[in-house]
Amino acid sequence: GGYSQRLPSASALGKIFTALPFGSPIYQMLELKLAMYIDFPSHMNPGILISCADDIELYSTGDSEFIRFDKPGFTALAHPSSLTIGTTHGVFVLEPFNHLEYRDLEYRSCHRFLHKPSIEEMYEFDAVCRPRKLFQQGFAGSDIPSLKLEAEYVYTDSLFYMDHSTAKKLLAFYEQIGTLHCEIDAYGDFLQALGPGATVEYTKNTLNVTKEESELVDMRQRIFHLLKGTPLNVVVLNNSKFYHIGTTEEYLFHFTGDSSLKSELGLQSVAFSLFPSISECSTNKPCIIQSILDSTCSVKPGSVVEYSRLGPDVSVGENCIISGAYIKTTAVLPAYSFVCSLSLKMNGHLKYSAMACGVQDNLKKNVKTLSDVKLLQFFGVCLLSCLDIWNLKVTEELFSGNKSCLSLWNARIFPVCSSLSDSVTTSLKMLNAVQNKSTFSLNNYKLLSIEEMLFYKDVEDMITYREQISLEITMNRKQSDLETSY
């Protein structure tokens, strides 16, 4: 799913391969998805199931009921959510329903689907539900029952299914048009066309579009007319919770904070790693995933370290994300740092570069002209000031790709190095220079944007590095077990 600009550590290998802090060896999001959906195929007609790669749905359907995907058209799962959550998700406008009690599982018809609507739109289109009587107690640690009893709520989307004939219809359409020249969204562009209340207006709304192409509105309208009249069935899971971990903020909260997801899935503070023990009494702990840390390392609460080797006297501040790093020498990573190393294949040579910024930096925010670059921020500091610190000039050459869409994502500010450890220490120097308002010239380095790093990425080398860490952890554990048995 997508470029993962809000959690760039997942960009190179894809969100579906995000490491989760449990399992030995480590589970990835893919394994969790397969485990969560393991019962689906036996209650499903031929078709296609589409799921996001950065969300987790936990639900209970009672002992004797199963989620069935056996109706024609589309079938989507729906979860009760606050109106605020609804503004960043898809919201179902359900057909009237006469049951007064909640059931864990309800099969409903959808009148229309709203994609990231405003709260005013939710009221306008009758998407807002009023409290009904609760049928069952909610999930352990869930805030859903109180939400229903005390407040209005909406039903938001997660995964959806399309039956075989609908999938064939879309495939025939795709083969007829040939090459797509614009980005079609499986949620916004398919689901908004469904249900008897669907109208063509949404096709002109490009607010949530990553990249607006000239053909987009026309293509959306053709999809609308193709799918119009196709039923949208909704499986309402009243006893469910939907977790999103696709942003740095959500990722840190669910992996290190006092999150109910942590207790429900049994997420660990130290997962498949070699690291000195973490005090069990504190609620906010760091989270270490498949990494090897020296005993003199310190990692402050609220930080996640994955697939990394940190040597003696490396100090990681709070609320950092460190991914794929190798730090040999004494180093201080400021609080709220984001550091992620990538292996690159450039002109047949193996190189390395580390994206480094602040976990709260908005990589998606873009400006249209060079004179507006001052509106971008790096580690909370105006990008123009940072460029002065690094001795770089504001020119068109500073940005890769589309020159009318300038952002931290396509700013050429990250040094290319010949070793993994050098890439991290060099990027840390530019980060520390910004924080300390000192100077660190980037003039002598070849510089890449994150956009370009992903073009040059060497996935095989990154996986080899992860496997080496895994092997060393396994060997160390075997050695420890042998010593213990003697």
mmCIF file of C-alpha atoms in Angstrom, residues 18 21 23 58 88 119 122 139 145 157 165 177 187 204 207 222 279 293 295 313 316 337 384 396 409 423 454:
data_model
loop_
_atom_site.group_PDB
_atom_site.id
_atom_site.type_symbol
_atom_site.label_atom_id
_atom_site.label_comp_id
_atom_site.label_asym_id
_atom_site.label_seq_id
_atom_site.Cartn_x
_atom_site.Cartn_y
_atom_site.Cartn_z
ATOM 1 C CA THR A 18 6.492 -4.305 8.728
ATOM 2 C CA PRO A 21 7.481 -6.980 18.177
ATOM 3 C CA GLY A 23 7.660 -14.066 17.621
ATOM 4 C CA LEU A 58 -9.456 -7.549 16.116
ATOM 5 C CA THR A 88 -9.694 9.838 8.043
ATOM 6 C CA ILE A 119 -18.261 15.578 10.291
ATOM 7 C CA MET A 122 -21.549 12.486 7.998
ATOM 8 C CA PHE A 139 -13.604 -6.579 23.738
ATOM 9 C CA PRO A 145 -19.333 -0.172 24.510
ATOM 10 C CA ASP A 157 -14.151 0.518 6.736
ATOM 11 C CA SER A 165 -17.930 -11.656 -11.682
ATOM 12 C CA ILE A 177 -8.297 0.855 -21.655
ATOM 13 C CA TYR A 187 -11.157 2.269 -1.584
ATOM 14 C CA LYS A 204 -14.160 15.665 -9.145
ATOM 15 C CA LEU A 207 -8.315 16.445 -2.047
ATOM 16 C CA ARG A 222 -15.783 5.692 -16.220
ATOM 17 C CA SER A 279 12.702 -2.393 33.628
ATOM 18 C CA LEU A 293 22.732 -3.675 21.112
ATOM 19 C CA SER A 295 25.433 -3.597 26.930
ATOM 20 C CA ASP A 313 27.912 4.052 24.265
ATOM 21 C CA VAL A 316 19.006 6.889 21.659
ATOM 22 C CA SER A 337 14.866 11.336 15.537
ATOM 23 C CA LEU A 384 15.906 27.138 4.291
ATOM 24 C CA GLU A 396 15.683 23.155 -9.054
ATOM 25 C CA TRP A 409 10.265 13.450 0.140
ATOM 26 C CA SER A 423 25.763 6.425 6.004
ATOM 27 C CA LEU A 454 13.653 3.943 -3.297
#
